[in-house]
PDB file of C-alpha atoms in Angstrom:
ATOM      1  CA  UNK A   3       3.545  24.976  -5.005  1.00  0.00           C
ATOM      2  CA  UNK A   4       2.698  22.451  -7.708  1.00  0.00           C
ATOM      3  CA  UNK A   5      -0.002  19.851  -7.018  1.00  0.00           C
ATOM      4  CA  UNK A   6      -2.154  17.381  -8.842  1.00  0.00           C
ATOM      5  CA  UNK A   7      -5.807  17.738  -7.916  1.00  0.00           C
ATOM      6  CA  UNK A   8      -9.263  16.884  -9.070  1.00  0.00           C
ATOM      7  CA  UNK A   9     -12.301  19.218  -8.626  1.00  0.00           C
ATOM      8  CA  UNK A  10     -14.948  16.566  -9.461  1.00  0.00           C
ATOM      9  CA  UNK A  11     -15.175  12.829  -9.452  1.00  0.00           C
ATOM     10  CA  UNK A  12     -14.532  10.964 -12.684  1.00  0.00           C
ATOM     11  CA  UNK A  13     -11.934   9.238 -14.856  1.00  0.00           C
ATOM     12  CA  UNK A  14      -8.242  10.133 -15.005  1.00  0.00           C
ATOM     13  CA  UNK A  15      -9.124  13.225 -17.155  1.00  0.00           C
ATOM     14  CA  UNK A  16     -10.390  15.029 -14.051  1.00  0.00           C
ATOM     15  CA  UNK A  17      -6.812  15.230 -12.650  1.00  0.00           C
ATOM     16  CA  UNK A  18      -5.010  18.503 -13.378  1.00  0.00           C
ATOM     17  CA  UNK A  19      -1.713  20.065 -12.471  1.00  0.00           C
ATOM     18  CA  UNK A  20      -2.200  23.331 -10.591  1.00  0.00           C
ATOM     19  CA  UNK A  21      -0.326  25.992  -8.653  1.00  0.00           C
ATOM     20  CA  UNK A  22      -1.765  26.294  -5.146  1.00  0.00           C
ATOM     21  CA  UNK A  23      -0.734  27.870  -1.852  1.00  0.00           C
ATOM     22  CA  UNK A  24       1.741  25.929   0.278  1.00  0.00           C
ATOM     23  CA  UNK A  25      -0.041  24.682   3.410  1.00  0.00           C
ATOM     24  CA  UNK A  26       0.938  25.447   6.989  1.00  0.00           C
ATOM     25  CA  UNK A  27       1.224  22.723   9.624  1.00  0.00           C
ATOM     26  CA  UNK A  28      -1.103  22.859  12.647  1.00  0.00           C
ATOM     27  CA  UNK A  29      -0.835  21.385  16.081  1.00  0.00           C
ATOM     28  CA  UNK A  30       0.675  17.921  15.942  1.00  0.00           C
ATOM     29  CA  UNK A  31       1.535  18.219  12.280  1.00  0.00           C
ATOM     30  CA  UNK A  32       4.633  18.758  10.097  1.00  0.00           C
ATOM     31  CA  UNK A  33       5.064  20.218   6.638  1.00  0.00           C
ATOM     32  CA  UNK A  34       6.955  17.822   4.383  1.00  0.00           C
ATOM     33  CA  UNK A  35       8.870  18.537   1.183  1.00  0.00           C
ATOM     34  CA  UNK A  36       7.769  15.554  -0.851  1.00  0.00           C
ATOM     35  CA  UNK A  37      10.470  13.382  -2.305  1.00  0.00           C
ATOM     36  CA  UNK A  38       8.020  10.873  -3.703  1.00  0.00           C
ATOM     37  CA  UNK A  39       4.470   9.515  -3.496  1.00  0.00           C
ATOM     38  CA  UNK A  40       3.364   6.085  -4.822  1.00  0.00           C
ATOM     39  CA  UNK A  41       0.238   5.300  -6.863  1.00  0.00           C
ATOM     40  CA  UNK A  42      -2.177   2.955  -5.068  1.00  0.00           C
ATOM     41  CA  UNK A  43      -5.388   1.534  -6.602  1.00  0.00           C
ATOM     42  CA  UNK A  44      -7.417   3.208  -3.844  1.00  0.00           C
ATOM     43  CA  UNK A  45      -6.317   6.554  -5.222  1.00  0.00           C
ATOM     44  CA  UNK A  46      -8.175   5.785  -8.467  1.00  0.00           C
ATOM     45  CA  UNK A  47     -11.145   4.438  -6.545  1.00  0.00           C
ATOM     46  CA  UNK A  48     -11.429   7.652  -4.531  1.00  0.00           C
ATOM     47  CA  UNK A  49     -10.909   9.829  -7.666  1.00  0.00           C
ATOM     48  CA  UNK A  50     -13.745   7.939  -9.438  1.00  0.00           C
ATOM     49  CA  UNK A  51     -16.124   8.653  -6.578  1.00  0.00           C
ATOM     50  CA  UNK A  52     -16.874   4.971  -5.737  1.00  0.00           C
ATOM     51  CA  UNK A  53     -16.180   5.295  -2.011  1.00  0.00           C
ATOM     52  CA  UNK A  54     -17.567   8.680  -1.173  1.00  0.00           C
ATOM     53  CA  UNK A  55     -19.434   7.293   1.834  1.00  0.00           C
ATOM     54  CA  UNK A  56     -16.414   5.527   3.233  1.00  0.00           C
ATOM     55  CA  UNK A  57     -13.707   8.049   2.360  1.00  0.00           C
ATOM     56  CA  UNK A  58     -15.515  11.541   1.930  1.00  0.00           C
ATOM     57  CA  UNK A  59     -12.861  13.860   0.612  1.00  0.00           C
ATOM     58  CA  UNK A  60     -13.327  17.637   0.227  1.00  0.00           C
ATOM     59  CA  UNK A  61     -12.993  18.806  -3.320  1.00  0.00           C
ATOM     60  CA  UNK A  62     -10.676  19.911  -4.832  1.00  0.00           C
ATOM     61  CA  UNK A  63      -8.670  17.011  -3.586  1.00  0.00           C
ATOM     62  CA  UNK A  64      -4.972  16.020  -3.929  1.00  0.00           C
ATOM     63  CA  UNK A  65      -4.408  12.252  -4.002  1.00  0.00           C
ATOM     64  CA  UNK A  66      -1.444  10.278  -2.774  1.00  0.00           C
ATOM     65  CA  UNK A  67      -1.746   8.337   0.496  1.00  0.00           C
ATOM     66  CA  UNK A  68       1.938   7.299   0.677  1.00  0.00           C
ATOM     67  CA  UNK A  69       4.721   9.887   1.252  1.00  0.00           C
ATOM     68  CA  UNK A  70       8.469   9.982   1.587  1.00  0.00           C
ATOM     69  CA  UNK A  71      10.026  13.380   2.206  1.00  0.00           C
ATOM     70  CA  UNK A  72      11.920  15.897   4.348  1.00  0.00           C
ATOM     71  CA  UNK A  73      10.506  17.741   7.287  1.00  0.00           C
ATOM     72  CA  UNK A  74      10.343  21.474   6.418  1.00  0.00           C
ATOM     73  CA  UNK A  75       8.391  23.011   9.335  1.00  0.00           C
ATOM     74  CA  UNK A  76       6.999  21.890  12.671  1.00  0.00           C
ATOM     75  CA  UNK A  77       3.572  22.569  13.970  1.00  0.00           C
ATOM     76  CA  UNK A  78       2.919  23.376  17.609  1.00  0.00           C
ATOM     77  CA  UNK A  79       3.738  20.547  19.988  1.00  0.00           C
ATOM     78  CA  UNK A  80       5.843  18.459  17.664  1.00  0.00           C
ATOM     79  CA  UNK A  81       8.959  17.046  19.328  1.00  0.00           C
ATOM     80  CA  UNK A  82       9.463  13.691  17.578  1.00  0.00           C
ATOM     81  CA  UNK A  83      11.151  15.118  14.528  1.00  0.00           C
ATOM     82  CA  UNK A  84      13.326  18.089  13.527  1.00  0.00           C
ATOM     83  CA  UNK A  85      13.532  20.215  10.397  1.00  0.00           C
ATOM     84  CA  UNK A  86      15.653  18.311   7.887  1.00  0.00           C
ATOM     85  CA  UNK A  87      14.640  14.793   9.002  1.00  0.00           C
ATOM     86  CA  UNK A  88      13.729  12.283   6.328  1.00  0.00           C
ATOM     87  CA  UNK A  89      10.483  10.464   7.000  1.00  0.00           C
ATOM     88  CA  UNK A  90       7.904   8.138   5.443  1.00  0.00           C
ATOM     89  CA  UNK A  91       4.206   7.861   6.288  1.00  0.00           C
ATOM     90  CA  UNK A  92       0.770   6.579   5.418  1.00  0.00           C
ATOM     91  CA  UNK A  93      -1.422   9.694   5.209  1.00  0.00           C
ATOM     92  CA  UNK A  94      -5.079   9.853   6.283  1.00  0.00           C
ATOM     93  CA  UNK A  95      -7.332   8.708   3.436  1.00  0.00           C
ATOM     94  CA  UNK A  96      -9.604  11.743   3.483  1.00  0.00           C
ATOM     95  CA  UNK A  97      -6.927  14.455   3.822  1.00  0.00           C
ATOM     96  CA  UNK A  98      -5.030  16.019   0.890  1.00  0.00           C
ATOM     97  CA  UNK A  99      -2.251  13.732  -0.157  1.00  0.00           C
ATOM     98  CA  UNK A 100       1.308  13.825  -1.329  1.00  0.00           C
ATOM     99  CA  UNK A 101       0.856  14.354  -5.106  1.00  0.00           C
ATOM    100  CA  UNK A 102       2.342  17.759  -4.587  1.00  0.00           C
ATOM    101  CA  UNK A 103       5.596  19.464  -3.815  1.00  0.00           C
ATOM    102  CA  UNK A 104       4.652  19.820  -0.145  1.00  0.00           C
ATOM    103  CA  UNK A 105       2.146  18.107   2.142  1.00  0.00           C
ATOM    104  CA  UNK A 106       0.883  18.302   5.659  1.00  0.00           C
ATOM    105  CA  UNK A 107       1.279  15.089   7.720  1.00  0.00           C
ATOM    106  CA  UNK A 108       0.179  14.250  11.258  1.00  0.00           C
ATOM    107  CA  UNK A 109       3.286  13.518  13.163  1.00  0.00           C
ATOM    108  CA  UNK A 110       1.827  10.277  14.599  1.00  0.00           C
ATOM    109  CA  UNK A 111       1.689   8.602  11.166  1.00  0.00           C
ATOM    110  CA  UNK A 112       5.407   9.095  10.389  1.00  0.00           C
ATOM    111  CA  UNK A 113       8.493   7.057  10.897  1.00  0.00           C
ATOM    112  CA  UNK A 114      12.123   7.796  10.024  1.00  0.00           C
ATOM    113  CA  UNK A 115      12.792   6.929   6.408  1.00  0.00           C
ATOM    114  CA  UNK A 116      14.974   3.991   5.485  1.00  0.00           C
ATOM    115  CA  UNK A 117      18.596   4.909   4.720  1.00  0.00           C
ATOM    116  CA  UNK A 118      19.351   1.858   2.604  1.00  0.00           C
ATOM    117  CA  UNK A 119      17.257   3.010  -0.415  1.00  0.00           C
ATOM    118  CA  UNK A 120      16.639   6.356  -2.247  1.00  0.00           C
ATOM    119  CA  UNK A 121      14.248   8.483  -0.268  1.00  0.00           C
ATOM    120  CA  UNK A 122      11.664   8.742  -3.111  1.00  0.00           C
ATOM    121  CA  UNK A 123      11.573   4.912  -3.393  1.00  0.00           C
ATOM    122  CA  UNK A 124      10.570   4.735   0.290  1.00  0.00           C
ATOM    123  CA  UNK A 125       7.153   5.990  -0.734  1.00  0.00           C
ATOM    124  CA  UNK A 126       6.458   2.431  -1.995  1.00  0.00           C
ATOM    125  CA  UNK A 127       6.645   1.069   1.522  1.00  0.00           C
ATOM    126  CA  UNK A 128       3.980   2.505   3.871  1.00  0.00           C
ATOM    127  CA  UNK A 129       0.497   1.434   2.736  1.00  0.00           C
ATOM    128  CA  UNK A 130       1.664  -1.802   1.054  1.00  0.00           C
ATOM    129  CA  UNK A 131       3.922  -2.838   3.806  1.00  0.00           C
ATOM    130  CA  UNK A 132       1.417  -2.049   6.545  1.00  0.00           C
ATOM    131  CA  UNK A 133      -1.336  -3.979   4.705  1.00  0.00           C
ATOM    132  CA  UNK A 134       0.895  -7.045   4.447  1.00  0.00           C
ATOM    133  CA  UNK A 135       1.956  -6.863   8.106  1.00  0.00           C
ATOM    134  CA  UNK A 136      -1.598  -6.458   9.409  1.00  0.00           C
ATOM    135  CA  UNK A 137      -2.870  -9.236   7.106  1.00  0.00           C
ATOM    136  CA  UNK A 138      -0.240 -11.630   8.315  1.00  0.00           C
ATOM    137  CA  UNK A 139       0.149 -10.938  11.942  1.00  0.00           C
ATOM    138  CA  UNK A 140      -3.139  -9.352  13.046  1.00  0.00           C
ATOM    139  CA  UNK A 141      -5.830 -10.857  10.823  1.00  0.00           C
ATOM    140  CA  UNK A 142      -4.192 -14.316  10.296  1.00  0.00           C
ATOM    141  CA  UNK A 143      -1.846 -14.576  13.289  1.00  0.00           C
ATOM    142  CA  UNK A 144       0.558 -16.639  11.234  1.00  0.00           C
ATOM    143  CA  UNK A 145       3.223 -18.657  13.090  1.00  0.00           C
ATOM    144  CA  UNK A 146       6.553 -20.185  12.308  1.00  0.00           C
ATOM    145  CA  UNK A 147       6.173 -23.606  10.722  1.00  0.00           C
ATOM    146  CA  UNK A 148       2.739 -22.892   9.110  1.00  0.00           C
ATOM    147  CA  UNK A 149       2.025 -23.254   5.412  1.00  0.00           C
ATOM    148  CA  UNK A 150       0.323 -20.292   3.716  1.00  0.00           C
ATOM    149  CA  UNK A 151      -0.853 -19.503   0.169  1.00  0.00           C
ATOM    150  CA  UNK A 152      -0.378 -15.926  -1.117  1.00  0.00           C
ATOM    151  CA  UNK A 153      -2.538 -15.274  -4.128  1.00  0.00           C
ATOM    152  CA  UNK A 154      -1.457 -12.145  -6.066  1.00  0.00           C
ATOM    153  CA  UNK A 155       2.128 -12.264  -4.770  1.00  0.00           C
ATOM    154  CA  UNK A 156       3.392 -10.187  -7.668  1.00  0.00           C
ATOM    155  CA  UNK A 157       1.722  -7.028  -6.489  1.00  0.00           C
ATOM    156  CA  UNK A 158       3.116  -4.625  -3.924  1.00  0.00           C
ATOM    157  CA  UNK A 159       1.260  -5.950  -0.930  1.00  0.00           C
ATOM    158  CA  UNK A 160       1.741  -9.546  -1.990  1.00  0.00           C
ATOM    159  CA  UNK A 161       5.465  -9.149  -2.403  1.00  0.00           C
ATOM    160  CA  UNK A 162       5.825  -7.694   1.120  1.00  0.00           C
ATOM    161  CA  UNK A 163       3.613 -10.444   2.523  1.00  0.00           C
ATOM    162  CA  UNK A 164       5.823 -13.119   1.036  1.00  0.00           C
ATOM    163  CA  UNK A 165       8.979 -11.603   2.387  1.00  0.00           C
ATOM    164  CA  UNK A 166       7.599 -10.965   5.872  1.00  0.00           C
ATOM    165  CA  UNK A 167       6.099 -14.493   6.054  1.00  0.00           C
ATOM    166  CA  UNK A 168       9.322 -16.193   4.894  1.00  0.00           C
ATOM    167  CA  UNK A 169      11.318 -14.186   7.473  1.00  0.00           C
ATOM    168  CA  UNK A 170       8.885 -15.310  10.168  1.00  0.00           C
ATOM    169  CA  UNK A 171       9.590 -18.995   9.388  1.00  0.00           C
ATOM    170  CA  UNK A 172       6.507 -19.672   7.333  1.00  0.00           C
ATOM    171  CA  UNK A 173       6.370 -21.908   4.241  1.00  0.00           C
ATOM    172  CA  UNK A 174       4.944 -19.817   1.380  1.00  0.00           C
ATOM    173  CA  UNK A 175       3.345 -20.980  -1.763  1.00  0.00           C
ATOM    174  CA  UNK A 176       2.454 -18.065  -4.134  1.00  0.00           C
ATOM    175  CA  UNK A 177       0.793 -17.219  -7.375  1.00  0.00           C
ATOM    176  CA  UNK A 178       2.353 -14.654  -9.585  1.00  0.00           C
ATOM    177  CA  UNK A 179       2.429 -13.966 -13.313  1.00  0.00           C
ATOM    178  CA  UNK A 180       5.522 -14.385 -15.537  1.00  0.00           C
ATOM    179  CA  UNK A 181       6.599 -10.750 -15.092  1.00  0.00           C
ATOM    180  CA  UNK A 182       6.970 -11.197 -11.355  1.00  0.00           C
ATOM    181  CA  UNK A 183       7.474 -14.868 -10.767  1.00  0.00           C
ATOM    182  CA  UNK A 184      11.282 -14.773 -10.608  1.00  0.00           C
ATOM    183  CA  UNK A 185      11.250 -11.856  -8.145  1.00  0.00           C
ATOM    184  CA  UNK A 186       8.651 -13.547  -5.881  1.00  0.00           C
ATOM    185  CA  UNK A 187      10.658 -16.801  -6.069  1.00  0.00           C
ATOM    186  CA  UNK A 188      13.689 -14.864  -5.021  1.00  0.00           C
ATOM    187  CA  UNK A 189      11.828 -13.789  -1.957  1.00  0.00           C
ATOM    188  CA  UNK A 190      11.681 -17.440  -0.874  1.00  0.00           C
ATOM    189  CA  UNK A 191       8.241 -18.536  -2.118  1.00  0.00           C
ATOM    190  CA  UNK A 192       7.332 -21.609  -4.151  1.00  0.00           C
ATOM    191  CA  UNK A 193       5.695 -19.959  -7.183  1.00  0.00           C
ATOM    192  CA  UNK A 194       3.105 -22.128  -8.965  1.00  0.00           C
ATOM    193  CA  UNK A 195       1.974 -19.676 -11.726  1.00  0.00           C
ATOM    194  CA  UNK A 196      -0.562 -16.865 -12.158  1.00  0.00           C
ATOM    195  CA  UNK A 197      -3.670 -18.811 -11.265  1.00  0.00           C
ATOM    196  CA  UNK A 198      -4.478 -21.454  -8.730  1.00  0.00           C
ATOM    197  CA  UNK A 199      -4.433 -24.381 -11.149  1.00  0.00           C
ATOM    198  CA  UNK A 200      -1.086 -25.466  -9.797  1.00  0.00           C
ATOM    199  CA  UNK A 201      -1.962 -25.183  -6.117  1.00  0.00           C
ATOM    200  CA  UNK A 202      -2.120 -28.425  -4.142  1.00  0.00           C
ATOM    201  CA  UNK A 203      -2.598 -29.357  -0.546  1.00  0.00           C
ATOM    202  CA  UNK A 204      -4.093 -27.350   2.320  1.00  0.00           C
ATOM    203  CA  UNK A 205      -2.965 -24.220   4.034  1.00  0.00           C
ATOM    204  CA  UNK A 206      -3.194 -22.771   7.505  1.00  0.00           C
ATOM    205  CA  UNK A 207      -3.821 -19.354   5.899  1.00  0.00           C
ATOM    206  CA  UNK A 208      -4.844 -18.202   2.473  1.00  0.00           C
ATOM    207  CA  UNK A 209      -4.039 -14.588   1.603  1.00  0.00           C
ATOM    208  CA  UNK A 210      -5.730 -12.893  -1.372  1.00  0.00           C
ATOM    209  CA  UNK A 211      -4.309  -9.667  -2.791  1.00  0.00           C
ATOM    210  CA  UNK A 212      -5.778  -9.903  -6.314  1.00  0.00           C
ATOM    211  CA  UNK A 213      -9.147  -8.730  -7.698  1.00  0.00           C
ATOM    212  CA  UNK A 214     -11.169 -11.888  -8.170  1.00  0.00           C
ATOM    213  CA  UNK A 215     -14.792 -12.920  -8.498  1.00  0.00           C
ATOM    214  CA  UNK A 216     -16.880 -14.263  -5.601  1.00  0.00           C
ATOM    215  CA  UNK A 217     -16.697 -17.672  -7.150  1.00  0.00           C
ATOM    216  CA  UNK A 218     -12.898 -17.500  -7.130  1.00  0.00           C
ATOM    217  CA  UNK A 219     -13.060 -16.527  -3.438  1.00  0.00           C
ATOM    218  CA  UNK A 220     -14.980 -19.751  -2.760  1.00  0.00           C
ATOM    219  CA  UNK A 221     -12.224 -21.714  -4.558  1.00  0.00           C
ATOM    220  CA  UNK A 222      -9.582 -19.926  -2.502  1.00  0.00           C
ATOM    221  CA  UNK A 223     -11.392 -20.699   0.746  1.00  0.00           C
ATOM    222  CA  UNK A 224     -11.315 -24.357  -0.308  1.00  0.00           C
ATOM    223  CA  UNK A 225      -7.507 -24.288  -0.092  1.00  0.00           C
ATOM    224  CA  UNK A 226      -7.632 -23.430   3.629  1.00  0.00           C
ATOM    225  CA  UNK A 227      -7.607 -26.261   6.143  1.00  0.00           C
ATOM    226  CA  UNK A 228     -10.689 -26.818   8.254  1.00  0.00           C
ATOM    227  CA  UNK A 229     -11.028 -23.893  10.612  1.00  0.00           C
ATOM    228  CA  UNK A 230      -8.229 -22.099   8.774  1.00  0.00           C
ATOM    229  CA  UNK A 231      -8.228 -18.510   7.757  1.00  0.00           C
ATOM    230  CA  UNK A 232      -8.873 -16.647   4.460  1.00  0.00           C
ATOM    231  CA  UNK A 233      -7.695 -12.986   4.413  1.00  0.00           C
ATOM    232  CA  UNK A 234      -8.467 -10.685   1.592  1.00  0.00           C
ATOM    233  CA  UNK A 235      -7.894  -7.083   0.583  1.00  0.00           C
ATOM    234  CA  UNK A 236     -10.339  -7.188  -2.385  1.00  0.00           C
ATOM    235  CA  UNK A 237     -13.441  -9.363  -2.823  1.00  0.00           C
ATOM    236  CA  UNK A 238     -14.893 -10.489   0.474  1.00  0.00           C
ATOM    237  CA  UNK A 239     -14.639 -14.185   1.276  1.00  0.00           C
ATOM    238  CA  UNK A 240     -17.613 -16.529   1.730  1.00  0.00           C
ATOM    239  CA  UNK A 241     -19.884 -15.558   4.681  1.00  0.00           C
ATOM    240  CA  UNK A 242     -20.325 -19.164   5.704  1.00  0.00           C
ATOM    241  CA  UNK A 243     -17.982 -22.059   5.047  1.00  0.00           C
ATOM    242  CA  UNK A 244     -18.998 -25.635   5.846  1.00  0.00           C
ATOM    243  CA  UNK A 245     -15.545 -26.500   7.189  1.00  0.00           C
ATOM    244  CA  UNK A 246     -15.385 -23.445   9.425  1.00  0.00           C
ATOM    245  CA  UNK A 247     -12.874 -21.451   7.445  1.00  0.00           C
ATOM    246  CA  UNK A 248     -12.889 -17.825   8.819  1.00  0.00           C
ATOM    247  CA  UNK A 249     -12.905 -15.117   6.211  1.00  0.00           C
ATOM    248  CA  UNK A 250     -11.725 -11.609   7.071  1.00  0.00           C
ATOM    249  CA  UNK A 251     -11.092  -8.447   5.037  1.00  0.00           C
ATOM    250  CA  UNK A 252      -8.177  -6.141   5.624  1.00  0.00           C
ATOM    251  CA  UNK A 253      -8.730  -2.416   5.879  1.00  0.00           C
ATOM    252  CA  UNK A 254      -5.245  -0.981   6.477  1.00  0.00           C
ATOM    253  CA  UNK A 255      -4.718   1.577   9.128  1.00  0.00           C
ATOM    254  CA  UNK A 256      -1.707   3.867   9.758  1.00  0.00           C
ATOM    255  CA  UNK A 257       0.644   2.552  12.446  1.00  0.00           C
ATOM    256  CA  UNK A 258       3.981   4.286  12.911  1.00  0.00           C
ATOM    257  CA  UNK A 259       5.405   1.596  15.167  1.00  0.00           C
ATOM    258  CA  UNK A 260       4.681  -1.113  12.638  1.00  0.00           C
ATOM    259  CA  UNK A 261       6.095   1.138   9.889  1.00  0.00           C
ATOM    260  CA  UNK A 262       9.274   1.652  11.904  1.00  0.00           C
ATOM    261  CA  UNK A 263       9.661  -2.152  12.063  1.00  0.00           C
ATOM    262  CA  UNK A 264       9.292  -2.390   8.326  1.00  0.00           C
ATOM    263  CA  UNK A 265      11.937   0.389   7.880  1.00  0.00           C
ATOM    264  CA  UNK A 266      14.349  -1.424  10.108  1.00  0.00           C
ATOM    265  CA  UNK A 267      14.000  -4.560   7.962  1.00  0.00           C
ATOM    266  CA  UNK A 268      14.645  -2.497   4.835  1.00  0.00           C
ATOM    267  CA  UNK A 269      17.788  -1.060   6.394  1.00  0.00           C
ATOM    268  CA  UNK A 270      18.858  -4.590   7.466  1.00  0.00           C
ATOM    269  CA  UNK A 271      18.467  -5.771   3.883  1.00  0.00           C
ATOM    270  CA  UNK A 272      15.781  -8.362   4.783  1.00  0.00           C
ATOM    271  CA  UNK A 273      12.857  -6.526   3.204  1.00  0.00           C
ATOM    272  CA  UNK A 274      13.164  -5.479  -0.434  1.00  0.00           C
ATOM    273  CA  UNK A 275      11.235  -2.464  -1.750  1.00  0.00           C
ATOM    274  CA  UNK A 276      10.301  -3.071  -5.372  1.00  0.00           C
ATOM    275  CA  UNK A 277       9.580  -0.103  -7.648  1.00  0.00           C
ATOM    276  CA  UNK A 278       8.475  -0.882 -11.115  1.00  0.00           C
ATOM    277  CA  UNK A 279       8.887   2.666 -12.513  1.00  0.00           C
ATOM    278  CA  UNK A 280       9.427   6.292 -11.537  1.00  0.00           C
ATOM    279  CA  UNK A 281       7.601   9.214 -13.172  1.00  0.00           C
ATOM    280  CA  UNK A 282       7.433  12.890 -12.827  1.00  0.00           C
ATOM    281  CA  UNK A 283       4.564  14.254 -10.662  1.00  0.00           C
ATOM    282  CA  UNK A 284       3.140  15.901 -13.766  1.00  0.00           C
ATOM    283  CA  UNK A 285       2.703  12.467 -15.282  1.00  0.00           C
ATOM    284  CA  UNK A 286       0.476  11.159 -12.483  1.00  0.00           C
ATOM    285  CA  UNK A 287      -2.769  11.671 -14.479  1.00  0.00           C
ATOM    286  CA  UNK A 288      -1.329   9.307 -17.131  1.00  0.00           C
ATOM    287  CA  UNK A 289      -0.492   6.751 -14.392  1.00  0.00           C
ATOM    288  CA  UNK A 290      -4.175   6.857 -13.319  1.00  0.00           C
ATOM    289  CA  UNK A 291      -5.294   6.354 -16.869  1.00  0.00           C
ATOM    290  CA  UNK A 292      -2.836   3.410 -17.359  1.00  0.00           C
ATOM    291  CA  UNK A 293      -4.157   1.831 -14.123  1.00  0.00           C
ATOM    292  CA  UNK A 294      -7.694   2.219 -15.339  1.00  0.00           C
ATOM    293  CA  UNK A 295      -6.739   0.567 -18.663  1.00  0.00           C
ATOM    294  CA  UNK A 296      -5.014  -2.312 -16.865  1.00  0.00           C
ATOM    295  CA  UNK A 297      -1.535  -1.453 -18.374  1.00  0.00           C
ATOM    296  CA  UNK A 298       0.359  -0.202 -15.329  1.00  0.00           C
ATOM    297  CA  UNK A 299       3.494  -2.487 -14.874  1.00  0.00           C
ATOM    298  CA  UNK A 300       3.593  -2.365 -11.042  1.00  0.00           C
ATOM    299  CA  UNK A 301       4.364  -0.099  -8.146  1.00  0.00           C
ATOM    300  CA  UNK A 302       4.920   3.409  -9.572  1.00  0.00           C
ATOM    301  CA  UNK A 303       6.540   6.321  -7.785  1.00  0.00           C
ATOM    302  CA  UNK A 304       5.744   9.944  -8.752  1.00  0.00           C
ATOM    303  CA  UNK A 305       8.509  12.444  -8.013  1.00  0.00           C
ATOM    304  CA  UNK A 306       8.169  16.250  -7.925  1.00  0.00           C
ATOM    305  CA  UNK A 307      10.773  17.796 -10.301  1.00  0.00           C
TER     306      UNK A 307
END
């Protein structure tokens, strides 16, 4: 089968297209024919070797933590799915990923794929949707009637967070650049611009999904009410806040039950999956290079062809 792999850590040039053996599922696993995988910034971070102690992958490694595909074979003990079922999942960070024609997936990370969107596009849902869900409802425990600030709402995670919060009855103020402002506004948020200059008032929760400096994190913490919450997926928040604002970082985990809830909302038309572009699997090294250069337009899906 065709796969994109790297044999050493480095920049996007270490990625290469190769022909490798098709894997076989073990106990509790399924073999998926990949319809699509999505690029995530963590893919580039792992490829560059920056998180070897946290996510030690075995080289050569195939990236791609998000997958949408069709079950091709069942490992021993698998009863949840049948051959031919369409599924989505957030794959283990240290296992070979879905930048290939086929991938092995533990059955307990999978949910039935949404039927309301193309199967390949569903690969844009798992990690981003789960991160947003866990940030909102586990780390921040947002409640109906609260007012929250979503910084970086134009990205994949931020877009899901806005939609989930609005559906939960939360008043959302968001920051987003011109390219994404109308889309985020359409999700139900009050968009104040790319930065925080237009942000006013206090918030029960501040969510940060953008790469910012430690000084900017102090500024964001200042928008939270006394004893409020600052949740971030990038730079950690201040360790000690004089007003008792609690800072917490999100490290997303796979959760098939939560993913199934997200899928049900996609099917109901209450959660929109935004895909900025779709490329062939062979173009994934270029996607990594564009991310490194800061020119990637948004959530990108790679499709085996």
